[in-house]
Amino acid sequence: MPGLGRIIYYITRSSGPSGGIKVLLEHVKALRDAGFDAYAYAKNREQTPTAFDIDVPILSGSIGISKQDVIIRPETFRSEDLIASARGGLRQVVFVQNHYYCHHSLGSAKQYTDLGVSDVFCASQRIKRYLESNGIAQDVSVVPCAIEIPSSDPDKIEQIAVMPRKRPMEFDFIRHHFSLRNPDLAEVPWMVIDNLPHRRALEALSCSTVFLSLQRFEGFGLPALEAMAAGCLVVGFAGDGGWDYADTANGLWVPDDALEAAADALATGLRGLRAGEPSILSMINAGRATVSRYGPEAREQALIGFFGKYMAQEPSRLMP
């Protein structure tokens, strides 16, 4: 858009298959498609994302920030670096994808304005409630995540997909307890999708019948929703942020850390699928209906609305 500065999303982590990095890249693409001059920024080659098929320009090194530009910082960016950047005249916005990580960027500050941050937006209603109820930020805009929906029904095999990165100990226990309690299901294969490129992870979900959700301390919880989109029966933990969409209709959810209950629910789900039980099959349909609420249109409307308003403001009025 003529007359406006660049929007630059700062990537602080490595190029692994992090859902948070995927969301940042999707934001850049949506903004560019809408006419904004948007980019991702990686400090060095090691931080350049490679796990996602999202074609956006990625800057690195010295890029000559102007007063019209705005840097989008993650909630993991260090508070002292936020302060230093603000003192240097940079216009900064924090995008919070997980409220459990805000302490990294807040440090000893009570709110983001104390650090020279001119605005805050977030990825879920759960995060918004946390930020506003604790006085960390006010009037926080929500830009919801968007989920890719397969264009056709995939061919399924009886298989349990799982992403144990956040709960490795719990995964070991659940898998062992499940095999002890259910010898008739002990031969059902498992597909671990940690560290796979995103496209391959989606392919693994598309051929699996069940997804064991090991979400933990989430701001939103993308994996379980992606599993719903792939037509999996979802079993396990919502991980706090997942309660934005999880309910008794769309999955066999159990309380966090109820490991035996998770193993038992997994067996219930597999047996129900084998028997074609209507109550279990309806959860898969309810999951797909849930996913339909998280299409790209809602994300793009919120994203473009936020930046259309923000970038139209005078930079001098936003600086600390």
PDB file of C-alpha atoms in Angstrom:
ATOM      1  CA  MET A   1       0.000   0.000   0.000  1.00  0.00           C
ATOM      2  CA  PRO A   2       1.563   3.304  -1.097  1.00  0.00           C
ATOM      3  CA  GLY A   3       2.731   5.604   1.694  1.00  0.00           C
ATOM      4  CA  LEU A   4       2.882   2.899   4.329  1.00  0.00           C
ATOM      5  CA  GLY A   5       6.002   1.297   5.717  1.00  0.00           C
ATOM      6  CA  ARG A   6       6.992  -2.323   5.798  1.00  0.00           C
ATOM      7  CA  ILE A   7       5.534  -4.918   8.159  1.00  0.00           C
ATOM      8  CA  ILE A   8       8.360  -7.219   9.244  1.00  0.00           C
ATOM      9  CA  TYR A   9       7.702 -10.397  11.244  1.00  0.00           C
ATOM     10  CA  TYR A  10      10.732 -11.281  13.346  1.00  0.00           C
ATOM     11  CA  ILE A  11      11.593 -14.987  13.591  1.00  0.00           C
ATOM     12  CA  THR A  12      13.633 -15.890  16.661  1.00  0.00           C
ATOM     13  CA  ARG A  13      13.623 -19.686  16.540  1.00  0.00           C
ATOM     14  CA  SER A  14      15.207 -22.256  14.274  1.00  0.00           C
ATOM     15  CA  SER A  15      13.782 -23.480  10.991  1.00  0.00           C
ATOM     16  CA  GLY A  16      12.115 -26.572  12.469  1.00  0.00           C
ATOM     17  CA  PRO A  17       8.413 -27.403  11.913  1.00  0.00           C
ATOM     18  CA  SER A  18       7.025 -25.070  14.584  1.00  0.00           C
ATOM     19  CA  GLY A  19       3.360 -24.197  14.278  1.00  0.00           C
ATOM     20  CA  GLY A  20       4.136 -20.699  15.500  1.00  0.00           C
ATOM     21  CA  ILE A  21       6.529 -20.054  12.624  1.00  0.00           C
ATOM     22  CA  LYS A  22       3.950 -21.396  10.185  1.00  0.00           C
ATOM     23  CA  VAL A  23       1.413 -18.854  11.469  1.00  0.00           C
ATOM     24  CA  LEU A  24       3.904 -15.986  11.056  1.00  0.00           C
ATOM     25  CA  LEU A  25       4.607 -16.956   7.451  1.00  0.00           C
ATOM     26  CA  GLU A  26       0.884 -17.262   6.729  1.00  0.00           C
ATOM     27  CA  HIS A  27       0.377 -13.742   8.088  1.00  0.00           C
ATOM     28  CA  VAL A  28       3.079 -12.372   5.799  1.00  0.00           C
ATOM     29  CA  LYS A  29       1.539 -14.060   2.754  1.00  0.00           C
ATOM     30  CA  ALA A  30      -1.986 -12.862   3.582  1.00  0.00           C
ATOM     31  CA  LEU A  31      -0.777  -9.302   4.113  1.00  0.00           C
ATOM     32  CA  ARG A  32       1.166  -9.290   0.854  1.00  0.00           C
ATOM     33  CA  ASP A  33      -1.850 -10.666  -1.001  1.00  0.00           C
ATOM     34  CA  ALA A  34      -3.820  -7.737   0.428  1.00  0.00           C
ATOM     35  CA  GLY A  35      -1.278  -5.192  -0.823  1.00  0.00           C
ATOM     36  CA  PHE A  36       0.805  -4.602   2.308  1.00  0.00           C
ATOM     37  CA  ASP A  37       4.609  -4.528   2.059  1.00  0.00           C
ATOM     38  CA  ALA A  38       5.141  -7.456   4.436  1.00  0.00           C
ATOM     39  CA  TYR A  39       8.177  -9.669   5.089  1.00  0.00           C
ATOM     40  CA  ALA A  40       9.577 -12.244   7.451  1.00  0.00           C
ATOM     41  CA  TYR A  41      12.982 -11.611   9.010  1.00  0.00           C
ATOM     42  CA  ALA A  42      15.522 -14.245  10.050  1.00  0.00           C
ATOM     43  CA  LYS A  43      18.697 -13.099  11.769  1.00  0.00           C
ATOM     44  CA  ASN A  44      20.792 -15.743  10.006  1.00  0.00           C
ATOM     45  CA  ARG A  45      20.531 -18.746   7.664  1.00  0.00           C
ATOM     46  CA  GLU A  46      20.073 -21.168  10.552  1.00  0.00           C
ATOM     47  CA  GLN A  47      16.794 -19.449  11.466  1.00  0.00           C
ATOM     48  CA  THR A  48      15.401 -19.412   7.930  1.00  0.00           C
ATOM     49  CA  PRO A  49      12.221 -21.558   7.873  1.00  0.00           C
ATOM     50  CA  THR A  50      12.404 -24.596   5.609  1.00  0.00           C
ATOM     51  CA  ALA A  51       9.621 -26.866   6.897  1.00  0.00           C
ATOM     52  CA  PHE A  52       6.680 -25.103   5.247  1.00  0.00           C
ATOM     53  CA  ASP A  53       5.488 -24.649   1.660  1.00  0.00           C
ATOM     54  CA  ILE A  54       4.725 -20.951   2.116  1.00  0.00           C
ATOM     55  CA  ASP A  55       6.470 -18.699  -0.401  1.00  0.00           C
ATOM     56  CA  VAL A  56       7.181 -15.309   1.185  1.00  0.00           C
ATOM     57  CA  PRO A  57      10.249 -13.025   1.070  1.00  0.00           C
ATOM     58  CA  ILE A  58      12.557 -13.499   4.055  1.00  0.00           C
ATOM     59  CA  LEU A  59      14.961 -10.692   4.918  1.00  0.00           C
ATOM     60  CA  SER A  60      18.179 -11.127   6.889  1.00  0.00           C
ATOM     61  CA  GLY A  61      21.124  -9.098   8.118  1.00  0.00           C
ATOM     62  CA  SER A  62      20.963  -5.300   8.154  1.00  0.00           C
ATOM     63  CA  ILE A  63      17.718  -4.147   6.525  1.00  0.00           C
ATOM     64  CA  GLY A  64      17.609  -0.404   7.263  1.00  0.00           C
ATOM     65  CA  ILE A  65      14.497   0.051   9.430  1.00  0.00           C
ATOM     66  CA  SER A  66      12.656   3.366   8.979  1.00  0.00           C
ATOM     67  CA  LYS A  67      10.152   5.138  11.228  1.00  0.00           C
ATOM     68  CA  GLN A  68       7.337   4.039   8.919  1.00  0.00           C
ATOM     69  CA  ASP A  69       8.228   0.352   9.303  1.00  0.00           C
ATOM     70  CA  VAL A  70       6.846  -1.815  12.082  1.00  0.00           C
ATOM     71  CA  ILE A  71       8.535  -4.886  13.571  1.00  0.00           C
ATOM     72  CA  ILE A  72       6.279  -7.708  14.765  1.00  0.00           C
ATOM     73  CA  ARG A  73       7.927  -9.334  17.765  1.00  0.00           C
ATOM     74  CA  PRO A  74       7.010 -12.745  19.197  1.00  0.00           C
ATOM     75  CA  GLU A  75       6.136 -13.066  22.876  1.00  0.00           C
ATOM     76  CA  THR A  76       9.466 -14.866  23.363  1.00  0.00           C
ATOM     77  CA  PHE A  77      11.523 -11.795  22.407  1.00  0.00           C
ATOM     78  CA  ARG A  78      13.597 -10.595  25.365  1.00  0.00           C
ATOM     79  CA  SER A  79      12.342  -7.572  27.306  1.00  0.00           C
ATOM     80  CA  GLU A  80      15.752  -5.865  27.322  1.00  0.00           C
ATOM     81  CA  ASP A  81      15.884  -6.110  23.538  1.00  0.00           C
ATOM     82  CA  LEU A  82      12.389  -4.620  23.245  1.00  0.00           C
ATOM     83  CA  ILE A  83      13.520  -1.666  25.383  1.00  0.00           C
ATOM     84  CA  ALA A  84      16.734  -1.190  23.412  1.00  0.00           C
ATOM     85  CA  SER A  85      14.865  -1.272  20.106  1.00  0.00           C
ATOM     86  CA  ALA A  86      12.308   1.260  21.346  1.00  0.00           C
ATOM     87  CA  ARG A  87      15.064   3.610  22.500  1.00  0.00           C
ATOM     88  CA  GLY A  88      16.584   3.281  19.033  1.00  0.00           C
ATOM     89  CA  GLY A  89      13.351   4.520  17.470  1.00  0.00           C
ATOM     90  CA  LEU A  90      11.868   1.240  16.238  1.00  0.00           C
ATOM     91  CA  ARG A  91       8.106   0.861  16.111  1.00  0.00           C
ATOM     92  CA  GLN A  92       7.221  -2.533  17.615  1.00  0.00           C
ATOM     93  CA  VAL A  93       4.096  -4.662  17.962  1.00  0.00           C
ATOM     94  CA  VAL A  94       3.987  -7.919  19.919  1.00  0.00           C
ATOM     95  CA  PHE A  95       2.071 -10.868  18.482  1.00  0.00           C
ATOM     96  CA  VAL A  96       1.270 -13.315  21.285  1.00  0.00           C
ATOM     97  CA  GLN A  97       0.690 -16.904  20.198  1.00  0.00           C
ATOM     98  CA  ASN A  98       1.111 -18.390  23.674  1.00  0.00           C
ATOM     99  CA  HIS A  99       0.402 -16.517  26.894  1.00  0.00           C
ATOM    100  CA  TYR A 100       2.535 -19.013  28.835  1.00  0.00           C
ATOM    101  CA  TYR A 101       5.627 -17.494  27.195  1.00  0.00           C
ATOM    102  CA  CYS A 102       4.882 -13.819  27.860  1.00  0.00           C
ATOM    103  CA  HIS A 103       7.253 -13.714  30.830  1.00  0.00           C
ATOM    104  CA  HIS A 104      10.158 -13.910  28.360  1.00  0.00           C
ATOM    105  CA  SER A 105       9.253 -10.588  26.772  1.00  0.00           C
ATOM    106  CA  LEU A 106       7.787  -8.833  29.805  1.00  0.00           C
ATOM    107  CA  GLY A 107      10.626  -9.466  32.241  1.00  0.00           C
ATOM    108  CA  SER A 108       9.913  -7.302  35.289  1.00  0.00           C
ATOM    109  CA  ALA A 109       7.470  -5.056  33.399  1.00  0.00           C
ATOM    110  CA  LYS A 110       3.743  -5.196  34.182  1.00  0.00           C
ATOM    111  CA  GLN A 111       2.524  -4.291  30.721  1.00  0.00           C
ATOM    112  CA  TYR A 112       3.888  -4.081  27.205  1.00  0.00           C
ATOM    113  CA  THR A 113       3.604  -0.311  26.964  1.00  0.00           C
ATOM    114  CA  ASP A 114       6.316  -0.102  29.646  1.00  0.00           C
ATOM    115  CA  LEU A 115       8.707  -1.661  27.119  1.00  0.00           C
ATOM    116  CA  GLY A 116       8.040   0.705  24.229  1.00  0.00           C
ATOM    117  CA  VAL A 117       5.598  -1.628  22.500  1.00  0.00           C
ATOM    118  CA  SER A 118       2.969   0.334  20.593  1.00  0.00           C
ATOM    119  CA  ASP A 119       0.340  -2.403  20.243  1.00  0.00           C
ATOM    120  CA  VAL A 120      -0.394  -6.077  20.919  1.00  0.00           C
ATOM    121  CA  PHE A 121      -2.471  -8.647  19.078  1.00  0.00           C
ATOM    122  CA  CYS A 122      -2.906 -12.357  19.684  1.00  0.00           C
ATOM    123  CA  ALA A 123      -3.979 -15.697  18.233  1.00  0.00           C
ATOM    124  CA  SER A 124      -6.915 -16.783  20.405  1.00  0.00           C
ATOM    125  CA  GLN A 125      -9.661 -15.720  22.764  1.00  0.00           C
ATOM    126  CA  ARG A 126      -7.891 -17.586  25.590  1.00  0.00           C
ATOM    127  CA  ILE A 127      -4.797 -15.424  25.146  1.00  0.00           C
ATOM    128  CA  LYS A 128      -6.876 -12.243  24.913  1.00  0.00           C
ATOM    129  CA  ARG A 129      -8.575 -13.041  28.231  1.00  0.00           C
ATOM    130  CA  TYR A 130      -5.237 -13.627  29.921  1.00  0.00           C
ATOM    131  CA  LEU A 131      -3.604 -10.444  28.629  1.00  0.00           C
ATOM    132  CA  GLU A 132      -6.537  -8.182  29.432  1.00  0.00           C
ATOM    133  CA  SER A 133      -7.500  -9.690  32.801  1.00  0.00           C
ATOM    134  CA  ASN A 134      -3.928  -9.300  34.046  1.00  0.00           C
ATOM    135  CA  GLY A 135      -3.439  -5.774  32.721  1.00  0.00           C
ATOM    136  CA  ILE A 136      -0.642  -6.828  30.359  1.00  0.00           C
ATOM    137  CA  ALA A 137      -2.408  -5.194  27.402  1.00  0.00           C
ATOM    138  CA  GLN A 138      -5.805  -3.670  26.725  1.00  0.00           C
ATOM    139  CA  ASP A 139      -8.254  -3.955  23.812  1.00  0.00           C
ATOM    140  CA  VAL A 140      -6.241  -6.818  22.337  1.00  0.00           C
ATOM    141  CA  SER A 141      -7.193  -7.785  18.778  1.00  0.00           C
ATOM    142  CA  VAL A 142      -7.532 -11.483  17.982  1.00  0.00           C
ATOM    143  CA  VAL A 143      -6.275 -12.764  14.628  1.00  0.00           C
ATOM    144  CA  PRO A 144      -7.465 -16.378  14.657  1.00  0.00           C
ATOM    145  CA  CYS A 145      -5.484 -19.263  13.259  1.00  0.00           C
ATOM    146  CA  ALA A 146      -6.586 -20.735   9.945  1.00  0.00           C
ATOM    147  CA  ILE A 147      -6.629 -24.443   9.183  1.00  0.00           C
ATOM    148  CA  GLU A 148      -6.001 -26.073   5.822  1.00  0.00           C
ATOM    149  CA  ILE A 149      -8.935 -28.317   4.900  1.00  0.00           C
ATOM    150  CA  PRO A 150      -8.226 -31.255   2.538  1.00  0.00           C
ATOM    151  CA  SER A 151      -9.990 -31.017  -0.810  1.00  0.00           C
ATOM    152  CA  SER A 152     -11.072 -34.669  -0.714  1.00  0.00           C
ATOM    153  CA  ASP A 153     -11.666 -37.434   1.810  1.00  0.00           C
ATOM    154  CA  PRO A 154      -8.399 -39.306   2.383  1.00  0.00           C
ATOM    155  CA  ASP A 155      -7.949 -43.078   2.467  1.00  0.00           C
ATOM    156  CA  LYS A 156      -7.652 -44.180   6.088  1.00  0.00           C
ATOM    157  CA  ILE A 157      -5.872 -47.066   7.774  1.00  0.00           C
ATOM    158  CA  GLU A 158      -6.260 -48.023  11.431  1.00  0.00           C
ATOM    159  CA  GLN A 159      -3.390 -46.002  12.884  1.00  0.00           C
ATOM    160  CA  ILE A 160      -2.729 -43.662  15.806  1.00  0.00           C
ATOM    161  CA  ALA A 161      -0.982 -40.401  14.915  1.00  0.00           C
ATOM    162  CA  VAL A 162       0.701 -38.532  17.750  1.00  0.00           C
ATOM    163  CA  MET A 163       2.940 -35.510  18.319  1.00  0.00           C
ATOM    164  CA  PRO A 164       4.637 -36.163  21.683  1.00  0.00           C
ATOM    165  CA  ARG A 165       7.068 -33.218  21.689  1.00  0.00           C
ATOM    166  CA  LYS A 166       5.426 -31.421  24.617  1.00  0.00           C
ATOM    167  CA  ARG A 167       4.602 -34.552  26.630  1.00  0.00           C
ATOM    168  CA  PRO A 168       7.305 -37.198  25.993  1.00  0.00           C
ATOM    169  CA  MET A 169       6.994 -38.825  29.422  1.00  0.00           C
ATOM    170  CA  GLU A 170       3.210 -38.862  29.223  1.00  0.00           C
ATOM    171  CA  PHE A 171       3.393 -40.400  25.759  1.00  0.00           C
ATOM    172  CA  ASP A 172       5.596 -43.248  27.007  1.00  0.00           C
ATOM    173  CA  PHE A 173       3.200 -43.944  29.874  1.00  0.00           C
ATOM    174  CA  ILE A 174       0.020 -43.768  27.789  1.00  0.00           C
ATOM    175  CA  ARG A 175       1.417 -46.034  25.107  1.00  0.00           C
ATOM    176  CA  HIS A 176       2.597 -48.622  27.647  1.00  0.00           C
ATOM    177  CA  HIS A 177      -0.601 -48.491  29.705  1.00  0.00           C
ATOM    178  CA  PHE A 178      -2.688 -48.764  26.531  1.00  0.00           C
ATOM    179  CA  SER A 179      -0.875 -51.938  25.442  1.00  0.00           C
ATOM    180  CA  LEU A 180      -1.188 -53.493  28.923  1.00  0.00           C
ATOM    181  CA  ARG A 181      -4.910 -52.854  29.189  1.00  0.00           C
ATOM    182  CA  ASN A 182      -5.847 -53.631  25.601  1.00  0.00           C
ATOM    183  CA  PRO A 183      -3.993 -56.660  24.193  1.00  0.00           C
ATOM    184  CA  ASP A 184      -6.511 -56.847  21.350  1.00  0.00           C
ATOM    185  CA  LEU A 185      -5.389 -53.383  20.203  1.00  0.00           C
ATOM    186  CA  ALA A 186      -1.678 -53.768  20.888  1.00  0.00           C
ATOM    187  CA  GLU A 187      -0.871 -54.255  17.182  1.00  0.00           C
ATOM    188  CA  VAL A 188      -2.447 -50.983  16.072  1.00  0.00           C
ATOM    189  CA  PRO A 189       0.462 -48.994  14.564  1.00  0.00           C
ATOM    190  CA  TRP A 190       1.594 -45.601  15.835  1.00  0.00           C
ATOM    191  CA  MET A 191       2.753 -42.746  13.619  1.00  0.00           C
ATOM    192  CA  VAL A 192       4.934 -40.182  15.421  1.00  0.00           C
ATOM    193  CA  ILE A 193       4.827 -36.911  13.488  1.00  0.00           C
ATOM    194  CA  ASP A 194       7.258 -34.782  15.503  1.00  0.00           C
ATOM    195  CA  ASN A 195       9.868 -32.959  13.399  1.00  0.00           C
ATOM    196  CA  LEU A 196       8.274 -33.844  10.068  1.00  0.00           C
ATOM    197  CA  PRO A 197       7.943 -31.105   7.452  1.00  0.00           C
ATOM    198  CA  HIS A 198       4.433 -29.727   7.711  1.00  0.00           C
ATOM    199  CA  ARG A 199       3.211 -31.248   4.451  1.00  0.00           C
ATOM    200  CA  ARG A 200       4.353 -34.717   5.505  1.00  0.00           C
ATOM    201  CA  ALA A 201       2.737 -34.304   8.928  1.00  0.00           C
ATOM    202  CA  LEU A 202      -0.575 -33.475   7.255  1.00  0.00           C
ATOM    203  CA  GLU A 203      -0.210 -36.537   5.037  1.00  0.00           C
ATOM    204  CA  ALA A 204       0.354 -38.713   8.121  1.00  0.00           C
ATOM    205  CA  LEU A 205      -2.799 -37.288   9.710  1.00  0.00           C
ATOM    206  CA  SER A 206      -4.781 -37.832   6.538  1.00  0.00           C
ATOM    207  CA  CYS A 207      -4.135 -41.585   6.548  1.00  0.00           C
ATOM    208  CA  SER A 208      -4.585 -42.075  10.320  1.00  0.00           C
ATOM    209  CA  THR A 209      -7.903 -42.858  11.985  1.00  0.00           C
ATOM    210  CA  VAL A 210      -7.062 -41.472  15.433  1.00  0.00           C
ATOM    211  CA  PHE A 211      -4.976 -38.577  16.722  1.00  0.00           C
ATOM    212  CA  LEU A 212      -3.738 -38.707  20.308  1.00  0.00           C
ATOM    213  CA  SER A 213      -3.587 -35.059  21.368  1.00  0.00           C
ATOM    214  CA  LEU A 214      -0.713 -34.358  23.759  1.00  0.00           C
ATOM    215  CA  GLN A 215      -1.133 -30.596  23.723  1.00  0.00           C
ATOM    216  CA  ARG A 216       0.190 -28.817  26.790  1.00  0.00           C
ATOM    217  CA  PHE A 217       0.284 -25.161  27.864  1.00  0.00           C
ATOM    218  CA  GLU A 218      -1.112 -24.001  24.538  1.00  0.00           C
ATOM    219  CA  GLY A 219      -2.233 -20.551  23.488  1.00  0.00           C
ATOM    220  CA  PHE A 220      -4.510 -22.175  20.939  1.00  0.00           C
ATOM    221  CA  GLY A 221      -3.471 -25.694  19.948  1.00  0.00           C
ATOM    222  CA  LEU A 222      -3.130 -26.247  16.204  1.00  0.00           C
ATOM    223  CA  PRO A 223      -2.325 -29.995  16.049  1.00  0.00           C
ATOM    224  CA  ALA A 224      -5.682 -31.268  17.276  1.00  0.00           C
ATOM    225  CA  LEU A 225      -7.575 -28.937  14.957  1.00  0.00           C
ATOM    226  CA  GLU A 226      -5.446 -30.015  11.991  1.00  0.00           C
ATOM    227  CA  ALA A 227      -6.236 -33.626  12.920  1.00  0.00           C
ATOM    228  CA  MET A 228      -9.957 -32.816  12.889  1.00  0.00           C
ATOM    229  CA  ALA A 229      -9.540 -31.292   9.426  1.00  0.00           C
ATOM    230  CA  ALA A 230      -7.896 -34.528   8.291  1.00  0.00           C
ATOM    231  CA  GLY A 231     -10.882 -36.571   9.484  1.00  0.00           C
ATOM    232  CA  CYS A 232      -9.226 -38.094  12.550  1.00  0.00           C
ATOM    233  CA  LEU A 233     -10.994 -38.945  15.766  1.00  0.00           C
ATOM    234  CA  VAL A 234      -9.229 -36.744  18.335  1.00  0.00           C
ATOM    235  CA  VAL A 235      -8.498 -38.194  21.774  1.00  0.00           C
ATOM    236  CA  GLY A 236      -6.570 -36.680  24.669  1.00  0.00           C
ATOM    237  CA  PHE A 237      -5.681 -33.281  26.091  1.00  0.00           C
ATOM    238  CA  ALA A 238      -6.839 -29.827  25.006  1.00  0.00           C
ATOM    239  CA  GLY A 239      -3.848 -28.185  26.698  1.00  0.00           C
ATOM    240  CA  ASP A 240      -5.752 -25.113  27.961  1.00  0.00           C
ATOM    241  CA  GLY A 241      -5.820 -23.072  24.737  1.00  0.00           C
ATOM    242  CA  GLY A 242      -7.538 -25.930  22.951  1.00  0.00           C
ATOM    243  CA  TRP A 243     -10.682 -25.284  24.963  1.00  0.00           C
ATOM    244  CA  ASP A 244     -11.346 -22.444  22.515  1.00  0.00           C
ATOM    245  CA  TYR A 245     -12.693 -25.182  20.222  1.00  0.00           C
ATOM    246  CA  ALA A 246     -12.712 -28.515  22.112  1.00  0.00           C
ATOM    247  CA  ASP A 247     -16.003 -29.866  23.459  1.00  0.00           C
ATOM    248  CA  THR A 248     -17.668 -33.175  24.191  1.00  0.00           C
ATOM    249  CA  ALA A 249     -19.134 -33.297  20.685  1.00  0.00           C
ATOM    250  CA  ASN A 250     -15.882 -33.151  18.699  1.00  0.00           C
ATOM    251  CA  GLY A 251     -13.486 -35.413  20.607  1.00  0.00           C
ATOM    252  CA  LEU A 252     -12.800 -37.767  23.483  1.00  0.00           C
ATOM    253  CA  TRP A 253     -11.180 -35.111  25.665  1.00  0.00           C
ATOM    254  CA  VAL A 254      -9.802 -35.906  29.125  1.00  0.00           C
ATOM    255  CA  PRO A 255      -8.480 -33.610  31.884  1.00  0.00           C
ATOM    256  CA  ASP A 256      -4.844 -32.564  31.582  1.00  0.00           C
ATOM    257  CA  ASP A 257      -2.473 -35.139  33.132  1.00  0.00           C
ATOM    258  CA  ALA A 258      -5.190 -37.813  33.411  1.00  0.00           C
ATOM    259  CA  LEU A 259      -2.902 -40.307  31.709  1.00  0.00           C
ATOM    260  CA  GLU A 260      -4.829 -43.503  32.403  1.00  0.00           C
ATOM    261  CA  ALA A 261      -8.036 -41.813  31.248  1.00  0.00           C
ATOM    262  CA  ALA A 262      -6.299 -40.819  28.006  1.00  0.00           C
ATOM    263  CA  ALA A 263      -5.203 -44.419  27.363  1.00  0.00           C
ATOM    264  CA  ASP A 264      -8.707 -45.701  28.117  1.00  0.00           C
ATOM    265  CA  ALA A 265     -10.301 -43.076  25.856  1.00  0.00           C
ATOM    266  CA  LEU A 266      -7.938 -44.114  23.083  1.00  0.00           C
ATOM    267  CA  ALA A 267      -9.148 -47.710  23.382  1.00  0.00           C
ATOM    268  CA  THR A 268     -12.780 -46.553  23.463  1.00  0.00           C
ATOM    269  CA  GLY A 269     -12.262 -44.562  20.293  1.00  0.00           C
ATOM    270  CA  LEU A 270     -10.540 -47.345  18.376  1.00  0.00           C
ATOM    271  CA  ARG A 271     -13.161 -49.905  19.344  1.00  0.00           C
ATOM    272  CA  GLY A 272     -15.924 -47.466  18.462  1.00  0.00           C
ATOM    273  CA  LEU A 273     -14.426 -46.903  15.015  1.00  0.00           C
ATOM    274  CA  ARG A 274     -14.115 -50.641  14.428  1.00  0.00           C
ATOM    275  CA  ALA A 275     -17.768 -51.115  15.368  1.00  0.00           C
ATOM    276  CA  GLY A 276     -18.960 -48.062  13.440  1.00  0.00           C
ATOM    277  CA  GLU A 277     -20.600 -46.617  16.554  1.00  0.00           C
ATOM    278  CA  PRO A 278     -22.684 -43.553  15.621  1.00  0.00           C
ATOM    279  CA  SER A 279     -21.548 -41.599  18.692  1.00  0.00           C
ATOM    280  CA  ILE A 280     -17.897 -41.954  17.663  1.00  0.00           C
ATOM    281  CA  LEU A 281     -18.478 -41.267  13.983  1.00  0.00           C
ATOM    282  CA  SER A 282     -20.447 -38.144  14.878  1.00  0.00           C
ATOM    283  CA  MET A 283     -17.368 -36.770  16.681  1.00  0.00           C
ATOM    284  CA  ILE A 284     -15.414 -36.864  13.434  1.00  0.00           C
ATOM    285  CA  ASN A 285     -18.189 -34.938  11.668  1.00  0.00           C
ATOM    286  CA  ALA A 286     -18.387 -32.479  14.559  1.00  0.00           C
ATOM    287  CA  GLY A 287     -14.625 -32.001  14.310  1.00  0.00           C
ATOM    288  CA  ARG A 288     -14.910 -31.068  10.649  1.00  0.00           C
ATOM    289  CA  ALA A 289     -17.711 -28.630  11.502  1.00  0.00           C
ATOM    290  CA  THR A 290     -15.470 -27.115  14.182  1.00  0.00           C
ATOM    291  CA  VAL A 291     -12.648 -26.631  11.677  1.00  0.00           C
ATOM    292  CA  SER A 292     -14.986 -24.788   9.325  1.00  0.00           C
ATOM    293  CA  ARG A 293     -15.026 -21.908  11.832  1.00  0.00           C
ATOM    294  CA  TYR A 294     -11.284 -21.408  11.316  1.00  0.00           C
ATOM    295  CA  GLY A 295     -11.030 -20.711   7.615  1.00  0.00           C
ATOM    296  CA  PRO A 296      -8.634 -18.191   6.038  1.00  0.00           C
ATOM    297  CA  GLU A 297     -11.404 -15.623   5.521  1.00  0.00           C
ATOM    298  CA  ALA A 298     -11.801 -14.959   9.256  1.00  0.00           C
ATOM    299  CA  ARG A 299      -8.044 -14.717   9.750  1.00  0.00           C
ATOM    300  CA  GLU A 300      -7.538 -12.366   6.824  1.00  0.00           C
ATOM    301  CA  GLN A 301     -10.406 -10.105   7.819  1.00  0.00           C
ATOM    302  CA  ALA A 302      -9.000  -9.721  11.343  1.00  0.00           C
ATOM    303  CA  LEU A 303      -5.385  -9.386  10.166  1.00  0.00           C
ATOM    304  CA  ILE A 304      -6.063  -6.810   7.491  1.00  0.00           C
ATOM    305  CA  GLY A 305      -8.394  -4.927   9.804  1.00  0.00           C
ATOM    306  CA  PHE A 306      -5.730  -4.699  12.493  1.00  0.00           C
ATOM    307  CA  PHE A 307      -2.895  -3.564  10.236  1.00  0.00           C
ATOM    308  CA  GLY A 308      -5.081  -1.297   8.123  1.00  0.00           C
ATOM    309  CA  LYS A 309      -5.876   0.682  11.259  1.00  0.00           C
ATOM    310  CA  TYR A 310      -2.427   0.442  12.804  1.00  0.00           C
ATOM    311  CA  MET A 311      -0.384   1.444   9.757  1.00  0.00           C
ATOM    312  CA  ALA A 312      -2.609   4.469   9.127  1.00  0.00           C
ATOM    313  CA  GLN A 313      -1.545   6.020  12.440  1.00  0.00           C
ATOM    314  CA  GLU A 314       1.272   8.552  12.625  1.00  0.00           C
ATOM    315  CA  PRO A 315       4.463   6.787  13.740  1.00  0.00           C
ATOM    316  CA  SER A 316       5.490   9.706  15.946  1.00  0.00           C
ATOM    317  CA  ARG A 317       2.367   9.215  18.057  1.00  0.00           C
ATOM    318  CA  LEU A 318       3.168   5.560  18.625  1.00  0.00           C
ATOM    319  CA  MET A 319       6.757   5.890  19.823  1.00  0.00           C
ATOM    320  CA  PRO A 320       7.430   5.629  23.575  1.00  0.00           C
TER     321      PRO A 320
END
